[in-house]
Amino acid sequence: MGPTMKRLMSAAIILALASFARPATAAETVTLISVGSSSANFWPSAVAQEKGLFAAAGLTPDIVYAQSNAAVIQQVAAGSANFSTNSGLVDPIRAIEKGAPLALIRLEVQAPPYALLGKPGLKSIGELKGKMISVGGAKDITRIFVERMLAPNGVKPGEFDMTFAGATSARYSALQAGAVDAAILTPPFSFNAQSAGFTLLGNTVDYVDMPFAGISVNTNWAASNKATVQKVIEVYNKSMAWLYDPANRNEAVQILMKVSKIKQSDVELAYDFLIKGKYLEATGKISKSKLGTLVDALKSLGDIPQDFSVDRLFLPGVTQIAD
């Protein structure tokens, strides 16, 4: 081998070694906060983790939990977390109206998947007059849902008692313990309760036509991390698409079973309920008109002023609006 060839081979080896020596681009950590991981609302986040969707986007998710949706939004507004995920929309709307640095960037659950479950002896919603019902909080969206379910059945606000628990799992525990007469639950707990003998009194979607949960971001952080915000939205777009693929049903069930500790048959029912009912928002867009329905409900309760504009809820240039 001649000197020239040796020099060329040496240079090639050096370049190859140098390429191996280069450090890989570090994944960016994003902090997401949620109310627990056990309800079906957490499914998109669980899939995004389990299927490596965050990693594929160059992100490392730091997922933390709070006891209530109000606490979740407080943490994002304070900058302790970058995003809230699968969180009820009422709290961020109220916070934004008060001037909190927040914006909605994506819906996750476009209709409320809740069911009202009662003790085995109860047969109808009308029987809840004078009874104790577990809801998410005094200002939680689940309170609005329960009141809208009870009113047409002859039970007005003030004619029943409430106790508060931010997580569905905690509300179900109260129902199981006999501490309450009824509780508003999401899948798979709603199905587990039915199989355990509790009475299905009604489904929220039959009484309420408004979006339920989504992702919000701290706007101060987002101002200098717009590309990262777009990546997170795309992660959830891919997660929703994966969940809606019927070929992934069995694996999706196993993923939620791992975090919820609920039996397989109930998780299967939850999957079929959410997917066939199209509860999960697949497009990545927010319906301005449907969100306006929720805003109008809050206005009617006196929670936000009449002149509050839905447009204040969005992150300009990022949030995709359907209508």
PDB file of C-alpha atoms in Angstrom:
ATOM      1  CA  MET A   1       0.000   0.000   0.000  1.00  0.00           C
ATOM      2  CA  GLY A   2       1.462   3.342  -1.044  1.00  0.00           C
ATOM      3  CA  PRO A   3       2.012   6.353   1.270  1.00  0.00           C
ATOM      4  CA  THR A   4      -0.860   8.274  -0.303  1.00  0.00           C
ATOM      5  CA  MET A   5      -3.317   5.426   0.271  1.00  0.00           C
ATOM      6  CA  LYS A   6      -2.128   5.051   3.864  1.00  0.00           C
ATOM      7  CA  ARG A   7      -2.693   8.754   4.499  1.00  0.00           C
ATOM      8  CA  LEU A   8      -6.181   8.556   3.017  1.00  0.00           C
ATOM      9  CA  MET A   9      -7.075   5.527   5.127  1.00  0.00           C
ATOM     10  CA  SER A  10      -5.729   7.201   8.268  1.00  0.00           C
ATOM     11  CA  ALA A  11      -7.778  10.309   7.572  1.00  0.00           C
ATOM     12  CA  ALA A  12     -10.906   8.207   7.032  1.00  0.00           C
ATOM     13  CA  ILE A  13     -10.364   6.392  10.331  1.00  0.00           C
ATOM     14  CA  ILE A  14      -9.844   9.665  12.181  1.00  0.00           C
ATOM     15  CA  LEU A  15     -13.047  11.109  10.700  1.00  0.00           C
ATOM     16  CA  ALA A  16     -14.992   7.984  11.634  1.00  0.00           C
ATOM     17  CA  LEU A  17     -13.707   8.068  15.201  1.00  0.00           C
ATOM     18  CA  ALA A  18     -14.492  11.756  15.443  1.00  0.00           C
ATOM     19  CA  SER A  19     -18.073  11.146  14.347  1.00  0.00           C
ATOM     20  CA  PHE A  20     -18.491   8.534  17.080  1.00  0.00           C
ATOM     21  CA  ALA A  21     -16.977  10.898  19.610  1.00  0.00           C
ATOM     22  CA  ARG A  22     -19.480  13.669  18.908  1.00  0.00           C
ATOM     23  CA  PRO A  23     -22.049  13.843  21.699  1.00  0.00           C
ATOM     24  CA  ALA A  24     -25.625  13.164  20.623  1.00  0.00           C
ATOM     25  CA  THR A  25     -27.967  16.111  20.731  1.00  0.00           C
ATOM     26  CA  ALA A  26     -29.478  16.125  24.202  1.00  0.00           C
ATOM     27  CA  ALA A  27     -33.225  15.648  24.383  1.00  0.00           C
ATOM     28  CA  GLU A  28     -35.089  18.664  25.722  1.00  0.00           C
ATOM     29  CA  THR A  29     -36.971  18.098  28.965  1.00  0.00           C
ATOM     30  CA  VAL A  30     -40.551  19.337  29.127  1.00  0.00           C
ATOM     31  CA  THR A  31     -42.554  19.283  32.344  1.00  0.00           C
ATOM     32  CA  LEU A  32     -46.176  18.219  32.023  1.00  0.00           C
ATOM     33  CA  ILE A  33     -48.587  18.103  34.948  1.00  0.00           C
ATOM     34  CA  SER A  34     -51.803  16.138  35.288  1.00  0.00           C
ATOM     35  CA  VAL A  35     -54.358  14.952  37.848  1.00  0.00           C
ATOM     36  CA  GLY A  36     -53.112  11.383  38.268  1.00  0.00           C
ATOM     37  CA  SER A  37     -52.447   8.708  35.675  1.00  0.00           C
ATOM     38  CA  SER A  38     -55.208   6.223  36.381  1.00  0.00           C
ATOM     39  CA  SER A  39     -58.171   7.517  34.365  1.00  0.00           C
ATOM     40  CA  ALA A  40     -58.703   7.066  30.638  1.00  0.00           C
ATOM     41  CA  ASN A  41     -58.118  10.804  30.166  1.00  0.00           C
ATOM     42  CA  PHE A  42     -54.412  10.020  30.649  1.00  0.00           C
ATOM     43  CA  TRP A  43     -54.384   7.561  27.733  1.00  0.00           C
ATOM     44  CA  PRO A  44     -52.845   9.929  25.132  1.00  0.00           C
ATOM     45  CA  SER A  45     -49.989  10.801  27.503  1.00  0.00           C
ATOM     46  CA  ALA A  46     -49.421   7.157  28.429  1.00  0.00           C
ATOM     47  CA  VAL A  47     -49.275   6.145  24.767  1.00  0.00           C
ATOM     48  CA  ALA A  48     -46.921   9.016  23.927  1.00  0.00           C
ATOM     49  CA  GLN A  49     -44.539   7.781  26.621  1.00  0.00           C
ATOM     50  CA  GLU A  50     -44.839   4.053  25.986  1.00  0.00           C
ATOM     51  CA  LYS A  51     -44.548   4.291  22.191  1.00  0.00           C
ATOM     52  CA  GLY A  52     -41.581   6.659  22.283  1.00  0.00           C
ATOM     53  CA  LEU A  53     -43.374   9.574  20.643  1.00  0.00           C
ATOM     54  CA  PHE A  54     -41.765  12.122  22.951  1.00  0.00           C
ATOM     55  CA  ALA A  55     -38.332  10.615  22.360  1.00  0.00           C
ATOM     56  CA  ALA A  56     -38.842  10.631  18.587  1.00  0.00           C
ATOM     57  CA  ALA A  57     -39.533  14.371  18.818  1.00  0.00           C
ATOM     58  CA  GLY A  58     -36.328  14.960  20.785  1.00  0.00           C
ATOM     59  CA  LEU A  59     -38.200  15.468  24.050  1.00  0.00           C
ATOM     60  CA  THR A  60     -37.901  13.950  27.506  1.00  0.00           C
ATOM     61  CA  PRO A  61     -41.235  14.173  29.354  1.00  0.00           C
ATOM     62  CA  ASP A  62     -41.122  14.937  33.061  1.00  0.00           C
ATOM     63  CA  ILE A  63     -44.696  14.088  34.034  1.00  0.00           C
ATOM     64  CA  VAL A  64     -45.798  15.126  37.507  1.00  0.00           C
ATOM     65  CA  TYR A  65     -49.135  14.964  39.276  1.00  0.00           C
ATOM     66  CA  ALA A  66     -51.373  17.123  41.440  1.00  0.00           C
ATOM     67  CA  GLN A  67     -54.414  16.320  43.562  1.00  0.00           C
ATOM     68  CA  SER A  68     -56.851  18.528  41.664  1.00  0.00           C
ATOM     69  CA  ASN A  69     -57.277  20.248  38.330  1.00  0.00           C
ATOM     70  CA  ALA A  70     -57.151  23.645  40.030  1.00  0.00           C
ATOM     71  CA  ALA A  71     -53.747  22.747  41.494  1.00  0.00           C
ATOM     72  CA  VAL A  72     -52.542  21.624  38.060  1.00  0.00           C
ATOM     73  CA  ILE A  73     -53.391  24.977  36.495  1.00  0.00           C
ATOM     74  CA  GLN A  74     -51.851  26.897  39.407  1.00  0.00           C
ATOM     75  CA  GLN A  75     -48.555  25.075  38.839  1.00  0.00           C
ATOM     76  CA  VAL A  76     -48.507  25.859  35.122  1.00  0.00           C
ATOM     77  CA  ALA A  77     -49.423  29.503  35.711  1.00  0.00           C
ATOM     78  CA  ALA A  78     -46.619  29.763  38.276  1.00  0.00           C
ATOM     79  CA  GLY A  79     -44.096  28.324  35.818  1.00  0.00           C
ATOM     80  CA  SER A  80     -43.457  25.177  37.852  1.00  0.00           C
ATOM     81  CA  ALA A  81     -44.633  23.148  34.852  1.00  0.00           C
ATOM     82  CA  ASN A  82     -44.624  23.963  31.151  1.00  0.00           C
ATOM     83  CA  PHE A  83     -47.860  22.218  30.162  1.00  0.00           C
ATOM     84  CA  SER A  84     -51.031  20.869  31.726  1.00  0.00           C
ATOM     85  CA  THR A  85     -52.352  17.716  30.078  1.00  0.00           C
ATOM     86  CA  ASN A  86     -55.794  16.053  30.102  1.00  0.00           C
ATOM     87  CA  SER A  87     -56.981  18.848  32.363  1.00  0.00           C
ATOM     88  CA  GLY A  88     -60.538  20.154  32.553  1.00  0.00           C
ATOM     89  CA  LEU A  89     -61.010  23.404  30.642  1.00  0.00           C
ATOM     90  CA  VAL A  90     -62.878  25.366  33.291  1.00  0.00           C
ATOM     91  CA  ASP A  91     -59.831  26.111  35.438  1.00  0.00           C
ATOM     92  CA  PRO A  92     -57.568  27.460  32.674  1.00  0.00           C
ATOM     93  CA  ILE A  93     -60.439  29.580  31.340  1.00  0.00           C
ATOM     94  CA  ARG A  94     -60.986  31.139  34.752  1.00  0.00           C
ATOM     95  CA  ALA A  95     -57.242  31.645  35.220  1.00  0.00           C
ATOM     96  CA  ILE A  96     -56.791  33.281  31.805  1.00  0.00           C
ATOM     97  CA  GLU A  97     -59.685  35.640  32.510  1.00  0.00           C
ATOM     98  CA  LYS A  98     -57.863  36.698  35.699  1.00  0.00           C
ATOM     99  CA  GLY A  99     -54.691  37.417  33.726  1.00  0.00           C
ATOM    100  CA  ALA A 100     -52.703  34.214  34.270  1.00  0.00           C
ATOM    101  CA  PRO A 101     -49.992  33.556  31.639  1.00  0.00           C
ATOM    102  CA  LEU A 102     -51.762  30.581  30.081  1.00  0.00           C
ATOM    103  CA  ALA A 103     -53.177  29.550  26.718  1.00  0.00           C
ATOM    104  CA  LEU A 104     -55.033  26.536  25.376  1.00  0.00           C
ATOM    105  CA  ILE A 105     -53.135  24.808  22.571  1.00  0.00           C
ATOM    106  CA  ARG A 106     -55.042  21.568  21.988  1.00  0.00           C
ATOM    107  CA  LEU A 107     -58.177  19.702  22.986  1.00  0.00           C
ATOM    108  CA  GLU A 108     -57.772  16.103  24.124  1.00  0.00           C
ATOM    109  CA  VAL A 109     -61.310  15.115  25.107  1.00  0.00           C
ATOM    110  CA  GLN A 110     -63.931  16.877  22.989  1.00  0.00           C
ATOM    111  CA  ALA A 111     -66.966  15.668  24.946  1.00  0.00           C
ATOM    112  CA  PRO A 112     -67.274  14.823  28.643  1.00  0.00           C
ATOM    113  CA  PRO A 113     -66.897  11.024  29.103  1.00  0.00           C
ATOM    114  CA  TYR A 114     -68.247  11.084  32.654  1.00  0.00           C
ATOM    115  CA  ALA A 115     -70.960   8.905  34.121  1.00  0.00           C
ATOM    116  CA  LEU A 116     -72.867   9.409  37.363  1.00  0.00           C
ATOM    117  CA  LEU A 117     -72.765   6.238  39.462  1.00  0.00           C
ATOM    118  CA  GLY A 118     -74.909   5.660  42.536  1.00  0.00           C
ATOM    119  CA  LYS A 119     -75.240   3.168  45.347  1.00  0.00           C
ATOM    120  CA  PRO A 120     -76.924  -0.100  44.313  1.00  0.00           C
ATOM    121  CA  GLY A 121     -80.218   0.923  45.926  1.00  0.00           C
ATOM    122  CA  LEU A 122     -80.588   4.052  43.800  1.00  0.00           C
ATOM    123  CA  LYS A 123     -82.514   3.748  40.546  1.00  0.00           C
ATOM    124  CA  SER A 124     -82.713   7.283  39.122  1.00  0.00           C
ATOM    125  CA  ILE A 125     -81.077  10.701  39.249  1.00  0.00           C
ATOM    126  CA  GLY A 126     -84.212  12.133  40.836  1.00  0.00           C
ATOM    127  CA  GLU A 127     -83.511  10.048  43.944  1.00  0.00           C
ATOM    128  CA  LEU A 128     -80.366  12.083  44.653  1.00  0.00           C
ATOM    129  CA  LYS A 129     -82.328  14.854  46.368  1.00  0.00           C
ATOM    130  CA  GLY A 130     -80.858  15.176  49.875  1.00  0.00           C
ATOM    131  CA  LYS A 131     -78.006  12.793  49.030  1.00  0.00           C
ATOM    132  CA  MET A 132     -74.212  13.218  49.117  1.00  0.00           C
ATOM    133  CA  ILE A 133     -72.428  13.358  45.749  1.00  0.00           C
ATOM    134  CA  SER A 134     -68.673  13.344  45.146  1.00  0.00           C
ATOM    135  CA  VAL A 135     -67.466  15.858  42.533  1.00  0.00           C
ATOM    136  CA  GLY A 136     -64.046  17.228  41.625  1.00  0.00           C
ATOM    137  CA  GLY A 137     -64.254  20.499  43.526  1.00  0.00           C
ATOM    138  CA  ALA A 138     -66.376  23.517  44.391  1.00  0.00           C
ATOM    139  CA  LYS A 139     -65.330  25.235  41.140  1.00  0.00           C
ATOM    140  CA  ASP A 140     -64.532  22.072  39.174  1.00  0.00           C
ATOM    141  CA  ILE A 141     -66.096  21.331  35.803  1.00  0.00           C
ATOM    142  CA  THR A 142     -67.585  18.139  37.241  1.00  0.00           C
ATOM    143  CA  ARG A 143     -69.789  20.252  39.506  1.00  0.00           C
ATOM    144  CA  ILE A 144     -71.244  21.965  36.436  1.00  0.00           C
ATOM    145  CA  PHE A 145     -71.805  18.570  34.828  1.00  0.00           C
ATOM    146  CA  VAL A 146     -73.571  17.142  37.884  1.00  0.00           C
ATOM    147  CA  GLU A 147     -75.804  20.187  38.296  1.00  0.00           C
ATOM    148  CA  ARG A 148     -76.784  20.018  34.613  1.00  0.00           C
ATOM    149  CA  MET A 149     -77.630  16.336  34.994  1.00  0.00           C
ATOM    150  CA  LEU A 150     -79.678  16.809  38.157  1.00  0.00           C
ATOM    151  CA  ALA A 151     -81.689  19.922  37.217  1.00  0.00           C
ATOM    152  CA  PRO A 152     -83.840  18.335  34.472  1.00  0.00           C
ATOM    153  CA  ASN A 153     -84.506  15.455  36.839  1.00  0.00           C
ATOM    154  CA  GLY A 154     -86.027  17.703  39.479  1.00  0.00           C
ATOM    155  CA  VAL A 155     -83.004  18.164  41.747  1.00  0.00           C
ATOM    156  CA  LYS A 156     -81.886  21.791  42.003  1.00  0.00           C
ATOM    157  CA  PRO A 157     -78.578  23.174  43.351  1.00  0.00           C
ATOM    158  CA  GLY A 158     -78.828  23.266  47.126  1.00  0.00           C
ATOM    159  CA  GLU A 159     -81.084  20.213  47.230  1.00  0.00           C
ATOM    160  CA  PHE A 160     -78.129  17.830  47.461  1.00  0.00           C
ATOM    161  CA  ASP A 161     -74.806  17.824  49.307  1.00  0.00           C
ATOM    162  CA  MET A 162     -71.353  17.649  47.774  1.00  0.00           C
ATOM    163  CA  THR A 163     -67.961  16.418  48.858  1.00  0.00           C
ATOM    164  CA  PHE A 164     -64.831  17.077  46.842  1.00  0.00           C
ATOM    165  CA  ALA A 165     -62.075  14.846  45.449  1.00  0.00           C
ATOM    166  CA  GLY A 166     -59.986  15.954  42.489  1.00  0.00           C
ATOM    167  CA  ALA A 167     -59.164  12.528  41.050  1.00  0.00           C
ATOM    168  CA  THR A 168     -61.678  10.031  39.692  1.00  0.00           C
ATOM    169  CA  SER A 169     -59.922   7.255  41.627  1.00  0.00           C
ATOM    170  CA  ALA A 170     -60.520   9.131  44.896  1.00  0.00           C
ATOM    171  CA  ARG A 171     -64.195   9.701  44.079  1.00  0.00           C
ATOM    172  CA  TYR A 172     -64.618   6.026  43.280  1.00  0.00           C
ATOM    173  CA  SER A 173     -62.945   5.071  46.555  1.00  0.00           C
ATOM    174  CA  ALA A 174     -65.452   7.257  48.418  1.00  0.00           C
ATOM    175  CA  LEU A 175     -68.320   5.529  46.609  1.00  0.00           C
ATOM    176  CA  GLN A 176     -66.908   2.082  47.374  1.00  0.00           C
ATOM    177  CA  ALA A 177     -66.482   2.984  51.033  1.00  0.00           C
ATOM    178  CA  GLY A 178     -70.094   4.135  51.297  1.00  0.00           C
ATOM    179  CA  ALA A 179     -69.000   7.661  52.202  1.00  0.00           C
ATOM    180  CA  VAL A 180     -71.105   9.123  49.378  1.00  0.00           C
ATOM    181  CA  ASP A 181     -74.340   8.166  47.651  1.00  0.00           C
ATOM    182  CA  ALA A 182     -73.102   8.928  44.139  1.00  0.00           C
ATOM    183  CA  ALA A 183     -69.948   9.977  42.319  1.00  0.00           C
ATOM    184  CA  ILE A 184     -69.104  11.320  38.885  1.00  0.00           C
ATOM    185  CA  LEU A 185     -66.517   9.028  37.279  1.00  0.00           C
ATOM    186  CA  THR A 186     -64.552   8.656  34.057  1.00  0.00           C
ATOM    187  CA  PRO A 187     -63.702   5.372  32.318  1.00  0.00           C
ATOM    188  CA  PRO A 188     -62.423   2.838  33.195  1.00  0.00           C
ATOM    189  CA  PHE A 189     -63.650   3.485  36.761  1.00  0.00           C
ATOM    190  CA  SER A 190     -67.215   4.046  35.570  1.00  0.00           C
ATOM    191  CA  PHE A 191     -67.249   0.568  34.028  1.00  0.00           C
ATOM    192  CA  ASN A 192     -65.562  -1.019  37.028  1.00  0.00           C
ATOM    193  CA  ALA A 193     -68.236   0.520  39.250  1.00  0.00           C
ATOM    194  CA  GLN A 194     -71.017  -0.933  37.111  1.00  0.00           C
ATOM    195  CA  SER A 195     -69.468  -4.399  37.186  1.00  0.00           C
ATOM    196  CA  ALA A 196     -69.202  -4.047  40.979  1.00  0.00           C
ATOM    197  CA  GLY A 197     -72.951  -3.488  41.258  1.00  0.00           C
ATOM    198  CA  PHE A 198     -73.215   0.302  41.427  1.00  0.00           C
ATOM    199  CA  THR A 199     -76.056   1.909  39.465  1.00  0.00           C
ATOM    200  CA  LEU A 200     -75.435   3.852  36.263  1.00  0.00           C
ATOM    201  CA  LEU A 201     -77.672   6.879  36.796  1.00  0.00           C
ATOM    202  CA  GLY A 202     -76.723   8.731  33.624  1.00  0.00           C
ATOM    203  CA  ASN A 203     -74.008   9.740  31.162  1.00  0.00           C
ATOM    204  CA  THR A 204     -72.894  13.361  31.116  1.00  0.00           C
ATOM    205  CA  VAL A 205     -72.824  13.515  27.319  1.00  0.00           C
ATOM    206  CA  ASP A 206     -76.622  13.132  27.295  1.00  0.00           C
ATOM    207  CA  TYR A 207     -76.951  16.421  29.193  1.00  0.00           C
ATOM    208  CA  VAL A 208     -73.894  18.483  28.233  1.00  0.00           C
ATOM    209  CA  ASP A 209     -72.604  19.486  24.771  1.00  0.00           C
ATOM    210  CA  MET A 210     -69.256  21.118  25.407  1.00  0.00           C
ATOM    211  CA  PRO A 211     -65.561  20.171  25.264  1.00  0.00           C
ATOM    212  CA  PHE A 212     -64.028  18.740  28.382  1.00  0.00           C
ATOM    213  CA  ALA A 213     -60.233  18.520  28.583  1.00  0.00           C
ATOM    214  CA  GLY A 214     -57.142  19.769  26.832  1.00  0.00           C
ATOM    215  CA  ILE A 215     -53.567  20.985  26.994  1.00  0.00           C
ATOM    216  CA  SER A 216     -52.568  24.421  28.234  1.00  0.00           C
ATOM    217  CA  VAL A 217     -49.137  26.033  28.225  1.00  0.00           C
ATOM    218  CA  ASN A 218     -47.412  28.747  30.215  1.00  0.00           C
ATOM    219  CA  THR A 219     -47.248  31.597  27.704  1.00  0.00           C
ATOM    220  CA  ASN A 220     -44.145  33.187  29.242  1.00  0.00           C
ATOM    221  CA  TRP A 221     -42.247  29.951  28.657  1.00  0.00           C
ATOM    222  CA  ALA A 222     -43.870  29.381  25.269  1.00  0.00           C
ATOM    223  CA  ALA A 223     -42.725  32.781  23.998  1.00  0.00           C
ATOM    224  CA  SER A 224     -39.133  31.531  23.811  1.00  0.00           C
ATOM    225  CA  ASN A 225     -39.929  27.869  23.135  1.00  0.00           C
ATOM    226  CA  LYS A 226     -42.412  28.004  20.269  1.00  0.00           C
ATOM    227  CA  ALA A 227     -40.780  25.133  18.360  1.00  0.00           C
ATOM    228  CA  THR A 228     -40.998  22.932  21.447  1.00  0.00           C
ATOM    229  CA  VAL A 229     -44.673  23.766  21.892  1.00  0.00           C
ATOM    230  CA  GLN A 230     -45.285  22.699  18.294  1.00  0.00           C
ATOM    231  CA  LYS A 231     -43.431  19.439  18.966  1.00  0.00           C
ATOM    232  CA  VAL A 232     -45.629  18.668  21.969  1.00  0.00           C
ATOM    233  CA  ILE A 233     -48.775  19.303  19.924  1.00  0.00           C
ATOM    234  CA  GLU A 234     -47.494  16.966  17.215  1.00  0.00           C
ATOM    235  CA  VAL A 235     -46.689  14.281  19.803  1.00  0.00           C
ATOM    236  CA  TYR A 236     -50.309  14.333  20.938  1.00  0.00           C
ATOM    237  CA  ASN A 237     -51.568  14.378  17.344  1.00  0.00           C
ATOM    238  CA  LYS A 238     -49.620  11.171  16.716  1.00  0.00           C
ATOM    239  CA  SER A 239     -50.790   9.646  19.981  1.00  0.00           C
ATOM    240  CA  MET A 240     -54.436  10.271  19.067  1.00  0.00           C
ATOM    241  CA  ALA A 241     -53.921   8.787  15.599  1.00  0.00           C
ATOM    242  CA  TRP A 242     -52.335   5.702  17.164  1.00  0.00           C
ATOM    243  CA  LEU A 243     -55.226   5.288  19.606  1.00  0.00           C
ATOM    244  CA  TYR A 244     -57.811   5.558  16.834  1.00  0.00           C
ATOM    245  CA  ASP A 245     -56.150   2.770  14.819  1.00  0.00           C
ATOM    246  CA  PRO A 246     -58.182  -0.373  15.636  1.00  0.00           C
ATOM    247  CA  ALA A 247     -55.072  -2.484  15.118  1.00  0.00           C
ATOM    248  CA  ASN A 248     -53.674  -0.930  18.309  1.00  0.00           C
ATOM    249  CA  ARG A 249     -56.647  -1.725  20.563  1.00  0.00           C
ATOM    250  CA  ASN A 250     -55.053  -4.597  22.483  1.00  0.00           C
ATOM    251  CA  GLU A 251     -51.783  -2.756  23.058  1.00  0.00           C
ATOM    252  CA  ALA A 252     -53.645   0.403  24.081  1.00  0.00           C
ATOM    253  CA  VAL A 253     -55.549  -1.623  26.671  1.00  0.00           C
ATOM    254  CA  GLN A 254     -52.307  -3.015  28.078  1.00  0.00           C
ATOM    255  CA  ILE A 255     -50.783   0.472  28.285  1.00  0.00           C
ATOM    256  CA  LEU A 256     -53.649   1.883  30.357  1.00  0.00           C
ATOM    257  CA  MET A 257     -53.845  -1.242  32.506  1.00  0.00           C
ATOM    258  CA  LYS A 258     -50.229  -0.659  33.478  1.00  0.00           C
ATOM    259  CA  VAL A 259     -50.937   2.810  34.883  1.00  0.00           C
ATOM    260  CA  SER A 260     -54.525   2.404  36.080  1.00  0.00           C
ATOM    261  CA  LYS A 261     -54.352  -1.041  37.748  1.00  0.00           C
ATOM    262  CA  ILE A 262     -57.921  -1.602  36.508  1.00  0.00           C
ATOM    263  CA  LYS A 263     -58.931  -5.044  35.222  1.00  0.00           C
ATOM    264  CA  GLN A 264     -58.661  -5.722  31.509  1.00  0.00           C
ATOM    265  CA  SER A 265     -62.378  -6.084  30.752  1.00  0.00           C
ATOM    266  CA  ASP A 266     -63.123  -2.618  32.148  1.00  0.00           C
ATOM    267  CA  VAL A 267     -60.250  -1.016  30.231  1.00  0.00           C
ATOM    268  CA  GLU A 268     -61.486  -2.695  27.046  1.00  0.00           C
ATOM    269  CA  LEU A 269     -64.927  -1.211  27.636  1.00  0.00           C
ATOM    270  CA  ALA A 270     -63.321   2.189  28.229  1.00  0.00           C
ATOM    271  CA  TYR A 271     -61.399   1.982  24.948  1.00  0.00           C
ATOM    272  CA  ASP A 272     -64.483   1.022  22.948  1.00  0.00           C
ATOM    273  CA  PHE A 273     -66.532   3.739  24.648  1.00  0.00           C
ATOM    274  CA  LEU A 274     -64.029   6.512  23.931  1.00  0.00           C
ATOM    275  CA  ILE A 275     -63.036   5.460  20.429  1.00  0.00           C
ATOM    276  CA  LYS A 276     -66.449   4.502  19.064  1.00  0.00           C
ATOM    277  CA  GLY A 277     -67.966   7.599  20.654  1.00  0.00           C
ATOM    278  CA  LYS A 278     -65.157   9.768  19.213  1.00  0.00           C
ATOM    279  CA  TYR A 279     -64.550  11.387  22.581  1.00  0.00           C
ATOM    280  CA  LEU A 280     -60.832  11.902  21.878  1.00  0.00           C
ATOM    281  CA  GLU A 281     -60.034  14.891  19.642  1.00  0.00           C
ATOM    282  CA  ALA A 282     -58.138  13.559  16.623  1.00  0.00           C
ATOM    283  CA  THR A 283     -57.462  16.643  14.477  1.00  0.00           C
ATOM    284  CA  GLY A 284     -55.429  18.807  16.841  1.00  0.00           C
ATOM    285  CA  LYS A 285     -57.836  21.697  16.290  1.00  0.00           C
ATOM    286  CA  ILE A 286     -60.047  23.481  18.815  1.00  0.00           C
ATOM    287  CA  SER A 287     -63.660  24.154  17.910  1.00  0.00           C
ATOM    288  CA  LYS A 288     -64.149  27.808  18.769  1.00  0.00           C
ATOM    289  CA  SER A 289     -67.931  27.446  18.723  1.00  0.00           C
ATOM    290  CA  LYS A 290     -67.989  24.462  21.099  1.00  0.00           C
ATOM    291  CA  LEU A 291     -65.499  26.119  23.424  1.00  0.00           C
ATOM    292  CA  GLY A 292     -67.759  29.152  23.311  1.00  0.00           C
ATOM    293  CA  THR A 293     -70.561  26.979  24.697  1.00  0.00           C
ATOM    294  CA  LEU A 294     -68.443  26.256  27.765  1.00  0.00           C
ATOM    295  CA  VAL A 295     -67.494  29.926  28.114  1.00  0.00           C
ATOM    296  CA  ASP A 296     -71.180  30.861  27.943  1.00  0.00           C
ATOM    297  CA  ALA A 297     -71.932  28.349  30.712  1.00  0.00           C
ATOM    298  CA  LEU A 298     -69.331  30.012  32.929  1.00  0.00           C
ATOM    299  CA  LYS A 299     -70.792  33.421  32.116  1.00  0.00           C
ATOM    300  CA  SER A 300     -74.246  32.213  33.128  1.00  0.00           C
ATOM    301  CA  LEU A 301     -72.818  31.117  36.478  1.00  0.00           C
ATOM    302  CA  GLY A 302     -71.214  34.525  36.981  1.00  0.00           C
ATOM    303  CA  ASP A 303     -67.730  32.984  36.995  1.00  0.00           C
ATOM    304  CA  ILE A 304     -66.430  35.187  34.187  1.00  0.00           C
ATOM    305  CA  PRO A 305     -67.676  38.550  32.849  1.00  0.00           C
ATOM    306  CA  GLN A 306     -70.080  38.763  29.936  1.00  0.00           C
ATOM    307  CA  ASP A 307     -67.578  40.598  27.731  1.00  0.00           C
ATOM    308  CA  PHE A 308     -64.920  37.866  27.987  1.00  0.00           C
ATOM    309  CA  SER A 309     -63.782  36.828  24.496  1.00  0.00           C
ATOM    310  CA  VAL A 310     -63.033  33.214  23.570  1.00  0.00           C
ATOM    311  CA  ASP A 311     -60.108  34.493  21.490  1.00  0.00           C
ATOM    312  CA  ARG A 312     -58.216  35.284  24.704  1.00  0.00           C
ATOM    313  CA  LEU A 313     -57.850  31.556  25.345  1.00  0.00           C
ATOM    314  CA  PHE A 314     -55.618  30.784  22.363  1.00  0.00           C
ATOM    315  CA  LEU A 315     -51.889  31.062  21.668  1.00  0.00           C
ATOM    316  CA  PRO A 316     -51.600  33.147  18.472  1.00  0.00           C
ATOM    317  CA  GLY A 317     -49.750  31.388  15.688  1.00  0.00           C
ATOM    318  CA  VAL A 318     -49.850  28.057  17.518  1.00  0.00           C
ATOM    319  CA  THR A 319     -53.387  27.062  18.504  1.00  0.00           C
ATOM    320  CA  GLN A 320     -55.244  25.640  15.510  1.00  0.00           C
ATOM    321  CA  ILE A 321     -58.886  26.743  15.422  1.00  0.00           C
ATOM    322  CA  ALA A 322     -61.525  24.709  13.600  1.00  0.00           C
ATOM    323  CA  ASP A 323     -64.367  27.256  13.395  1.00  0.00           C
TER     324      ASP A 323
END
